[in-house]
PDB file of C-alpha atoms in Angstrom:
ATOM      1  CA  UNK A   1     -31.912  34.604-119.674  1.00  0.00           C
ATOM      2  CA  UNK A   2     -32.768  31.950-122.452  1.00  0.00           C
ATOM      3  CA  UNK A   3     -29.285  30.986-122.543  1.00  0.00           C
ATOM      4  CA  UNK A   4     -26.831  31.428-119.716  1.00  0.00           C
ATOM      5  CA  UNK A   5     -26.987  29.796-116.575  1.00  0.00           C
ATOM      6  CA  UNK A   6     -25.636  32.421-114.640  1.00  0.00           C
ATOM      7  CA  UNK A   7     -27.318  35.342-116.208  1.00  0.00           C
ATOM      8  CA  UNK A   8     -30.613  33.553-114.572  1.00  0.00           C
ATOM      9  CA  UNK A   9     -29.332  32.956-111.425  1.00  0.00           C
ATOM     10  CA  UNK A  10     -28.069  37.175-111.275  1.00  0.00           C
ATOM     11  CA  UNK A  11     -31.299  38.014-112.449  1.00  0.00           C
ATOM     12  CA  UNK A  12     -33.626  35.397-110.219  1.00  0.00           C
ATOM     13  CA  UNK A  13     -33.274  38.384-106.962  1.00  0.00           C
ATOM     14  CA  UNK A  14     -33.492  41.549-108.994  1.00  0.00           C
ATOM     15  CA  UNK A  15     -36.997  40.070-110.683  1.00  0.00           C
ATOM     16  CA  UNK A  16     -38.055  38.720-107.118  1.00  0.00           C
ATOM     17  CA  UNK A  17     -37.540  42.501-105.599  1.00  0.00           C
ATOM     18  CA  UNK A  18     -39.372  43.991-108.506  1.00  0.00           C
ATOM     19  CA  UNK A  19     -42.433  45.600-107.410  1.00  0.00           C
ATOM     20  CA  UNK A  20     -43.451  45.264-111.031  1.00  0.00           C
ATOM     21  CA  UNK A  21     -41.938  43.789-114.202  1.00  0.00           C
ATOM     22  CA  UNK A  22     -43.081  44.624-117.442  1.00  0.00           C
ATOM     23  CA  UNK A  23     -42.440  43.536-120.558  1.00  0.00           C
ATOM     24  CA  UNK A  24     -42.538  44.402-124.690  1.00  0.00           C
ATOM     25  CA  UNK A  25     -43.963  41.545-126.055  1.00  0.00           C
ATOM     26  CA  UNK A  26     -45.538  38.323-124.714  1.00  0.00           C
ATOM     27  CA  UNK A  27     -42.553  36.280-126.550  1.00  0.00           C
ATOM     28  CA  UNK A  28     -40.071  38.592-123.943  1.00  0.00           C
ATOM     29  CA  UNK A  29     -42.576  38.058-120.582  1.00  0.00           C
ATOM     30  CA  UNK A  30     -42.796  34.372-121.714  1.00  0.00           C
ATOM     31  CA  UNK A  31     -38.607  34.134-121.067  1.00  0.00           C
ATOM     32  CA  UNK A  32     -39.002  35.750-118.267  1.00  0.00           C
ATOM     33  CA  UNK A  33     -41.328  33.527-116.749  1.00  0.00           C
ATOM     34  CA  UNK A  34     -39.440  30.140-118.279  1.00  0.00           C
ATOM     35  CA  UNK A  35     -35.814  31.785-116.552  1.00  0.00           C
ATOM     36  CA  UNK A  36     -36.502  33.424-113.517  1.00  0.00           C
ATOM     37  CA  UNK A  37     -40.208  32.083-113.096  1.00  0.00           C
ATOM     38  CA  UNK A  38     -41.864  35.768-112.595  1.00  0.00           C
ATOM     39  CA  UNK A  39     -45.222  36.102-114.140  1.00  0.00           C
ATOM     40  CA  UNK A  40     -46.033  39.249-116.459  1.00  0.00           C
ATOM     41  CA  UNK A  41     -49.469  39.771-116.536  1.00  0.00           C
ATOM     42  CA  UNK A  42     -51.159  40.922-119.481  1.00  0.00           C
ATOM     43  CA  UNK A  43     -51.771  44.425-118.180  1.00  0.00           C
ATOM     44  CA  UNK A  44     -47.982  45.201-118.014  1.00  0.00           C
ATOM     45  CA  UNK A  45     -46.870  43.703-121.322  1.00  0.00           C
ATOM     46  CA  UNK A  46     -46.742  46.888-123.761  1.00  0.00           C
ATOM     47  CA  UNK A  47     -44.419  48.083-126.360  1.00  0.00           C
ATOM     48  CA  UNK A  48     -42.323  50.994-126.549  1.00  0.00           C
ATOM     49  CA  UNK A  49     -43.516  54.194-127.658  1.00  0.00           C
ATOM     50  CA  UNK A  50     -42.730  55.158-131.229  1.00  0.00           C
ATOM     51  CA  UNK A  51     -42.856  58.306-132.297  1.00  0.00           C
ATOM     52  CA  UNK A  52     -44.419  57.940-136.259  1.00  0.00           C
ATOM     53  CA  UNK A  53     -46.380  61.692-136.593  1.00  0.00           C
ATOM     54  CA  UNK A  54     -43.498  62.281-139.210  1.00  0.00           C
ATOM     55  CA  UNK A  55     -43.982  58.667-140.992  1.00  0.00           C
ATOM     56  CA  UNK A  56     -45.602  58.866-144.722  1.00  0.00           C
ATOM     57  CA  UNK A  57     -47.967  56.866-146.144  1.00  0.00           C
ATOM     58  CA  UNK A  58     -45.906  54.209-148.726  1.00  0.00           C
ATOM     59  CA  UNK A  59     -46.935  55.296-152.154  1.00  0.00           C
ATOM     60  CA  UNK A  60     -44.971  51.938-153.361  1.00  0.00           C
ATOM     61  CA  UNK A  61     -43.076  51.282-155.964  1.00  0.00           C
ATOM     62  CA  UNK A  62     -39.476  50.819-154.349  1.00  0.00           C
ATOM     63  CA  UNK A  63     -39.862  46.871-153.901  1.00  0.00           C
ATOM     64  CA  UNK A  64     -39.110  44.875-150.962  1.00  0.00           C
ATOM     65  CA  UNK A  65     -37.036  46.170-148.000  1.00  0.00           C
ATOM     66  CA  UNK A  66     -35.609  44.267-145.034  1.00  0.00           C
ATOM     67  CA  UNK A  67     -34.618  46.886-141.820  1.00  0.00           C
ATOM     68  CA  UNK A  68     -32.575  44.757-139.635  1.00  0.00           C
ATOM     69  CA  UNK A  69     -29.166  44.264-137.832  1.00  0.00           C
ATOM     70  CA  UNK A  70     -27.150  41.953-140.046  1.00  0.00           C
ATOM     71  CA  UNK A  71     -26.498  39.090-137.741  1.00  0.00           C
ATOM     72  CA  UNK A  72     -27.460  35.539-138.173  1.00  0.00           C
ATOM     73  CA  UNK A  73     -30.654  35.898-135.936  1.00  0.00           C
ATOM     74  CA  UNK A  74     -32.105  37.753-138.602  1.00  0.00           C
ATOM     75  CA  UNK A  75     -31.835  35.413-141.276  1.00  0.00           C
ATOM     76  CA  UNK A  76     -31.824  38.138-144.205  1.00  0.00           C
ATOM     77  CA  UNK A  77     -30.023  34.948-146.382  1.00  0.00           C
ATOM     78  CA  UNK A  78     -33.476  34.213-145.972  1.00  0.00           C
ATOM     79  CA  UNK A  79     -34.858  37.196-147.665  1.00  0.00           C
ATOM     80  CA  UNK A  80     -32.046  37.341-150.422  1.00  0.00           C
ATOM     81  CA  UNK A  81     -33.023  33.706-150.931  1.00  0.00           C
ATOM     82  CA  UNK A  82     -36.511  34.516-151.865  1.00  0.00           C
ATOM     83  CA  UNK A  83     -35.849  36.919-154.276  1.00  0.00           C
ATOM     84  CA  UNK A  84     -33.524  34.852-156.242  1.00  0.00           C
ATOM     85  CA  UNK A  85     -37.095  32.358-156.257  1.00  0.00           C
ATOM     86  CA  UNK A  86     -39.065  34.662-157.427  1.00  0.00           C
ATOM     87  CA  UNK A  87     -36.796  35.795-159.758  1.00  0.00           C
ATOM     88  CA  UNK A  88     -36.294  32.330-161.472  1.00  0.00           C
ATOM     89  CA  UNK A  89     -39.598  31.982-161.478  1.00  0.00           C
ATOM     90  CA  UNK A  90     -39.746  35.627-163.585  1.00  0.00           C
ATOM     91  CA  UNK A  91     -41.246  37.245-160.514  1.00  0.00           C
ATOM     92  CA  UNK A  92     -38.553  40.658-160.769  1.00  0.00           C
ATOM     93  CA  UNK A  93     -38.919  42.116-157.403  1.00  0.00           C
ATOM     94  CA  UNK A  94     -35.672  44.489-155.924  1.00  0.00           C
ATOM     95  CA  UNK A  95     -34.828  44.264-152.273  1.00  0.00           C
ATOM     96  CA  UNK A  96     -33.130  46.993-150.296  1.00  0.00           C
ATOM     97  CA  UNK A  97     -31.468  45.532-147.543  1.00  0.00           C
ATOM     98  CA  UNK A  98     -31.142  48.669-144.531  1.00  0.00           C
ATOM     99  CA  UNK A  99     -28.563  47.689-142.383  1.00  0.00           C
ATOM    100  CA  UNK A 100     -25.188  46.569-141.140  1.00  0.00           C
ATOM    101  CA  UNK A 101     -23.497  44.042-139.315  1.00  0.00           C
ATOM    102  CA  UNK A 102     -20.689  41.010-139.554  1.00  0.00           C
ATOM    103  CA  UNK A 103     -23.106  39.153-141.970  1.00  0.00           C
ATOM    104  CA  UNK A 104     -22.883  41.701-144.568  1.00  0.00           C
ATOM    105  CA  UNK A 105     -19.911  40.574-146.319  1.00  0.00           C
ATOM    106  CA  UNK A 106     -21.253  36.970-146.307  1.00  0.00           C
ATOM    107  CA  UNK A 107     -24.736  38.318-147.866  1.00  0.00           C
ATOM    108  CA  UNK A 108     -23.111  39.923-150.134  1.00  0.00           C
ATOM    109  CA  UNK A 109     -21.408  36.853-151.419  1.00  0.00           C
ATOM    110  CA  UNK A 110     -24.793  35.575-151.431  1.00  0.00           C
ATOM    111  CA  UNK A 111     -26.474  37.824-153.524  1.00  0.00           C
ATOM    112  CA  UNK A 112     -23.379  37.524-156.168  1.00  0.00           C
ATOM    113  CA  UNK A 113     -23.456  33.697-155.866  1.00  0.00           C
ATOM    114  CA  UNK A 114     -27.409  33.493-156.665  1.00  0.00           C
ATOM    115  CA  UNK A 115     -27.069  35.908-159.725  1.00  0.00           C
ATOM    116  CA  UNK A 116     -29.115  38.550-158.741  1.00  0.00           C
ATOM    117  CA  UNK A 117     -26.778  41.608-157.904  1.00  0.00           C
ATOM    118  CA  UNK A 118     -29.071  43.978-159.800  1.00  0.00           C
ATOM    119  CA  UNK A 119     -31.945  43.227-157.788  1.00  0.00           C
ATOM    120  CA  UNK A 120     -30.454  43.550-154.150  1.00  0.00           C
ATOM    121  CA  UNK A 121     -28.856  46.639-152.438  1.00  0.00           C
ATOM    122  CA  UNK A 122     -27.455  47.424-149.262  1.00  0.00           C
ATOM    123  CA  UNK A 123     -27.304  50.854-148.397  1.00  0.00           C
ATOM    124  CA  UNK A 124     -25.679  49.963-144.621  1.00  0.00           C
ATOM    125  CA  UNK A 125     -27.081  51.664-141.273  1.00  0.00           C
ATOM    126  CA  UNK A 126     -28.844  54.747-141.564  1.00  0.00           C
ATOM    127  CA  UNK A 127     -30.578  56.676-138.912  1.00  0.00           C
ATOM    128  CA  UNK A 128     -33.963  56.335-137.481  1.00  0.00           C
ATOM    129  CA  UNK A 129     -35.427  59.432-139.674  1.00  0.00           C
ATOM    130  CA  UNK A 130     -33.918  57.336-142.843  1.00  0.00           C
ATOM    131  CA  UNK A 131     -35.595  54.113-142.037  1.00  0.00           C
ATOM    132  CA  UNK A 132     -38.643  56.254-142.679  1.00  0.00           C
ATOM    133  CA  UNK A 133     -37.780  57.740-146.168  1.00  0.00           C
ATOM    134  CA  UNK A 134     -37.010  54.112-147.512  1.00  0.00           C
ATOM    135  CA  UNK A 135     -40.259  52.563-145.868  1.00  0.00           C
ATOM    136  CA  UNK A 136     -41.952  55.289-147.843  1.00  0.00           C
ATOM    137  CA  UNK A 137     -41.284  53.863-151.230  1.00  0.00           C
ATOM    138  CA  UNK A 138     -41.538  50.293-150.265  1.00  0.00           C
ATOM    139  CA  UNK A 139     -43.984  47.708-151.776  1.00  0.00           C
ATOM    140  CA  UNK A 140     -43.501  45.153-148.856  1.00  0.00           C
ATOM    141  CA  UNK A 141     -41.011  44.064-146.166  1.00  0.00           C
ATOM    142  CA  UNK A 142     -39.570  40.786-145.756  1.00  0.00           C
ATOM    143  CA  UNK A 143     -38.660  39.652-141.896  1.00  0.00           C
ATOM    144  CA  UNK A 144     -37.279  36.203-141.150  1.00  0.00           C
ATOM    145  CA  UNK A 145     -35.792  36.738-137.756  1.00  0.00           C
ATOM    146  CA  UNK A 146     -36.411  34.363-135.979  1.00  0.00           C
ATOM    147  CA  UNK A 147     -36.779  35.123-131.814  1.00  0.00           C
ATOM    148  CA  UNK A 148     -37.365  38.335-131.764  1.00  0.00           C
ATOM    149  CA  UNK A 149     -38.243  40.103-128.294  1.00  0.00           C
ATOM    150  CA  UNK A 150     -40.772  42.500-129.858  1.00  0.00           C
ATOM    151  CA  UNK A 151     -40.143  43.288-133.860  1.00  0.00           C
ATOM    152  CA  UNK A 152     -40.123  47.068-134.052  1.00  0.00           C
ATOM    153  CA  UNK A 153     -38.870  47.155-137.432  1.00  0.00           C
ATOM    154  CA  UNK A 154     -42.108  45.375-138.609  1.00  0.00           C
ATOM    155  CA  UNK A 155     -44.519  47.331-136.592  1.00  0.00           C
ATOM    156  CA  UNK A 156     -42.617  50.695-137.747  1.00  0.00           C
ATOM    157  CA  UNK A 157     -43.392  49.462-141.451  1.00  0.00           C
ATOM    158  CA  UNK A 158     -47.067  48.652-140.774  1.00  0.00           C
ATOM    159  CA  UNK A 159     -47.125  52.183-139.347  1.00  0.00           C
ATOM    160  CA  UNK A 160     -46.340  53.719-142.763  1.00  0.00           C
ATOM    161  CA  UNK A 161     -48.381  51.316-144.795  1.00  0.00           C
ATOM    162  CA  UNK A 162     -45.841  48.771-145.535  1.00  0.00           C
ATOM    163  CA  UNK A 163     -47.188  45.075-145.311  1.00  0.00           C
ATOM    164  CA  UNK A 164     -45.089  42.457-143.376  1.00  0.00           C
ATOM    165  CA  UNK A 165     -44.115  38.854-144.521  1.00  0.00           C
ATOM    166  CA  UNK A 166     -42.828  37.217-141.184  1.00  0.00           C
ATOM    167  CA  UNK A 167     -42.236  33.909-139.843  1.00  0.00           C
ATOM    168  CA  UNK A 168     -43.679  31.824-137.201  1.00  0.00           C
ATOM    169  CA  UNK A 169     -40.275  31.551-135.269  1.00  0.00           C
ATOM    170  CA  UNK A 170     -40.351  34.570-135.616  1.00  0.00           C
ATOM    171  CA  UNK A 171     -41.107  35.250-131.734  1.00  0.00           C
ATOM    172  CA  UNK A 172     -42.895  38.515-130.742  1.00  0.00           C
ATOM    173  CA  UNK A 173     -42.944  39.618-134.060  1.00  0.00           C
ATOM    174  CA  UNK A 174     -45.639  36.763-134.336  1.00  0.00           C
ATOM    175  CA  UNK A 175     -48.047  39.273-132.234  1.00  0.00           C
ATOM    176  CA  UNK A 176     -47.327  42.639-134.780  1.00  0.00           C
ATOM    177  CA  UNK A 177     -47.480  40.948-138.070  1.00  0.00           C
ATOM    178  CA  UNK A 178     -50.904  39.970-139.429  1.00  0.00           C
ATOM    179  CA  UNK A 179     -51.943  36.893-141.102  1.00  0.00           C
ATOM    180  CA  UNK A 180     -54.127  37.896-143.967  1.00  0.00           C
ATOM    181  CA  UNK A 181     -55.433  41.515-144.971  1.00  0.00           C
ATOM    182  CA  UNK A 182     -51.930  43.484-143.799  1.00  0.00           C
ATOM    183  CA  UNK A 183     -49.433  40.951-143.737  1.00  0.00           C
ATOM    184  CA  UNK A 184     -48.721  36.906-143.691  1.00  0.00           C
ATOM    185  CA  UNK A 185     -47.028  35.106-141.454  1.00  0.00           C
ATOM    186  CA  UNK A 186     -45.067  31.780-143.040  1.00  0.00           C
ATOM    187  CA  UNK A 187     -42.524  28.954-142.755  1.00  0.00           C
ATOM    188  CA  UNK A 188     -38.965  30.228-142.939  1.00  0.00           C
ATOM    189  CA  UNK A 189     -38.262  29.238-145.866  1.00  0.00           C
ATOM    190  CA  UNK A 190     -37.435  30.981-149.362  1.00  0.00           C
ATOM    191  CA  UNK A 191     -40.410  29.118-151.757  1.00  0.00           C
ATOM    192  CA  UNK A 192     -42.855  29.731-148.651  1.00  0.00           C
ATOM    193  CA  UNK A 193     -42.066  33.333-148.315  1.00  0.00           C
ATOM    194  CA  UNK A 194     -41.900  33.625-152.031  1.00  0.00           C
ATOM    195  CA  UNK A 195     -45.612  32.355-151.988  1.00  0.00           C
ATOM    196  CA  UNK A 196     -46.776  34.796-149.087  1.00  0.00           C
ATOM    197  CA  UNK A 197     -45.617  37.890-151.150  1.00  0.00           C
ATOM    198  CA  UNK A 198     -46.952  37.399-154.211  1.00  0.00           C
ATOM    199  CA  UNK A 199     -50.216  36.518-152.198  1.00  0.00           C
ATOM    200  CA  UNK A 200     -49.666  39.963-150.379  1.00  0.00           C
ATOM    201  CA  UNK A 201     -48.818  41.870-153.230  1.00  0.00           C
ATOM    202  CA  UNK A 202     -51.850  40.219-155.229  1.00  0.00           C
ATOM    203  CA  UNK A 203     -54.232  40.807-153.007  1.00  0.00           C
ATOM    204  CA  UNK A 204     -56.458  44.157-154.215  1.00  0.00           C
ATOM    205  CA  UNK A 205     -57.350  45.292-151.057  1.00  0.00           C
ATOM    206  CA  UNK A 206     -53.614  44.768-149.064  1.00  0.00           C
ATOM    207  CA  UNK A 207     -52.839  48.495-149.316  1.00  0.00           C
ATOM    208  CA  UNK A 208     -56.196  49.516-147.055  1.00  0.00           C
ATOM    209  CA  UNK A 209     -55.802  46.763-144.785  1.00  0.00           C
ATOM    210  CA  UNK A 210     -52.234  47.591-144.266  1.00  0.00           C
ATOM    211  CA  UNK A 211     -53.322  51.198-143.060  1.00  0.00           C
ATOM    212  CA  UNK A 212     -56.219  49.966-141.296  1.00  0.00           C
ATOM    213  CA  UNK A 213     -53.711  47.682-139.323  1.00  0.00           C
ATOM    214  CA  UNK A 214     -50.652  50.671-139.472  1.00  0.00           C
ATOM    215  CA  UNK A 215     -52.957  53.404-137.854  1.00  0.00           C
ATOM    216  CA  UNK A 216     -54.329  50.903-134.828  1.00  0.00           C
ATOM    217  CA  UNK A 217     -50.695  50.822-134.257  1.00  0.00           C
ATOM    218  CA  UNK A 218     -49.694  54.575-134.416  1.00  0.00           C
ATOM    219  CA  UNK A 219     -52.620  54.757-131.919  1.00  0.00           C
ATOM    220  CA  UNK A 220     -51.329  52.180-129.709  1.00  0.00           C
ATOM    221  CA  UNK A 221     -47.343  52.940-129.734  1.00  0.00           C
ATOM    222  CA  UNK A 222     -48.032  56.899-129.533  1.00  0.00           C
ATOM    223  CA  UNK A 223     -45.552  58.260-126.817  1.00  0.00           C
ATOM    224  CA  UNK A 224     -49.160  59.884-125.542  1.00  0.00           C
TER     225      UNK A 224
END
């Protein structure tokens, strides 16, 4: 819709004849409305139901951890970038990077070309139950997309405790991720997100806001 002048003009009818149209995120019913010009109201933008009864609590302790397609729209350079900062500035913080995708290979250059191969790993795709047992350990999670529609990865990991460093490009995922107490929202850049985690992760009180924020969510994405 955002990008093809044809895809607009195919969907123009089929949003016209729509009794309703609903959307996950205000970010997605604002492209909508730009392409096709069909207003979402407020009442019919709403998320899809997540299913987190089986989610733990983080107890911490694993580090950061980015959950994301590798693909350039989710800027995990971004992410690698930022722990090579903190690192040089003798902040040691490990990243697990859950994922996979034609980026990988260039990431992986990355990490080796920044010096910091014992602090990242990627442990590829993994499925949905997985996700879970590595947000369960994590400290924080780092997401620099940029344009996302919604940002389930970062609501899944405020569901299980996990605060979020995201960006302001970041598109919907603007609307899940906090800006103090449970999460920050920053520049996309590596010294800026550098400074929002240690901010996070120095902040005494980040694990109970992080719940308080996580359960309003399980509440609010419940398939109920």
């Amino acid at each position: 819709l955002r990008k093809s002048r044809i895809a607009r003009a195919l969907a123009r009818p089929v949003f016209e004849r729509a009794r309703v149209v609903t959307a996950v995120s205000r970010e997605l019913a604002g492209w909508v409305q730009n392409a096709v010009g069909r207003f979402v109201s407020p009442a019919h933008i709403q998320p899809m139901p997540v299913d987190t009864a089986a989610y733990p609590w983080t107890s911490g302790g694993g580090g950061a951890v980015v959950v994301a397609r590798l693909v350039a729209q989710k800027r995990v350079h971004l992410a690698i970038e930022s722990i090579a900062f903190l690192a040089s500035c003798g902040h040691d913080l490990p990243l697990t990077v859950v994922g996979e995708g034609p980026e990988r290979a260039a990431l992986e250059r990355l990490v080796s070309r920044l010096g910091i191969t014992p602090f990242v790993q990627f442990v590829g795709a993994v499925p949905p139950a997985g996700i879970a047992e590595y947000l369960a350990h994590a400290d924080v999670m780092i997401f620099p997309a940029q344009g996302e529609g919604f940002g389930l990865a970062a609501a899944e990991a405020l569901m299980a405790g996990v605060p979020v460093v995201g960006c302001w490009d970041g598109g919907g995922v603007v609307d899940v991720v906090p800006e103090a107490g449970g999460g920050r929202l920053t520049l996309p850049s590596p010294e800026a997100i550098s400074d929002a985690i240690l901010d996070l992760l120095h902040d005494p009180d980040h694990r109970e806001l992080t719940r308080l924020v996580g359960e309003s969510w399980r509440a609010r994405l419940a398939p109920a």
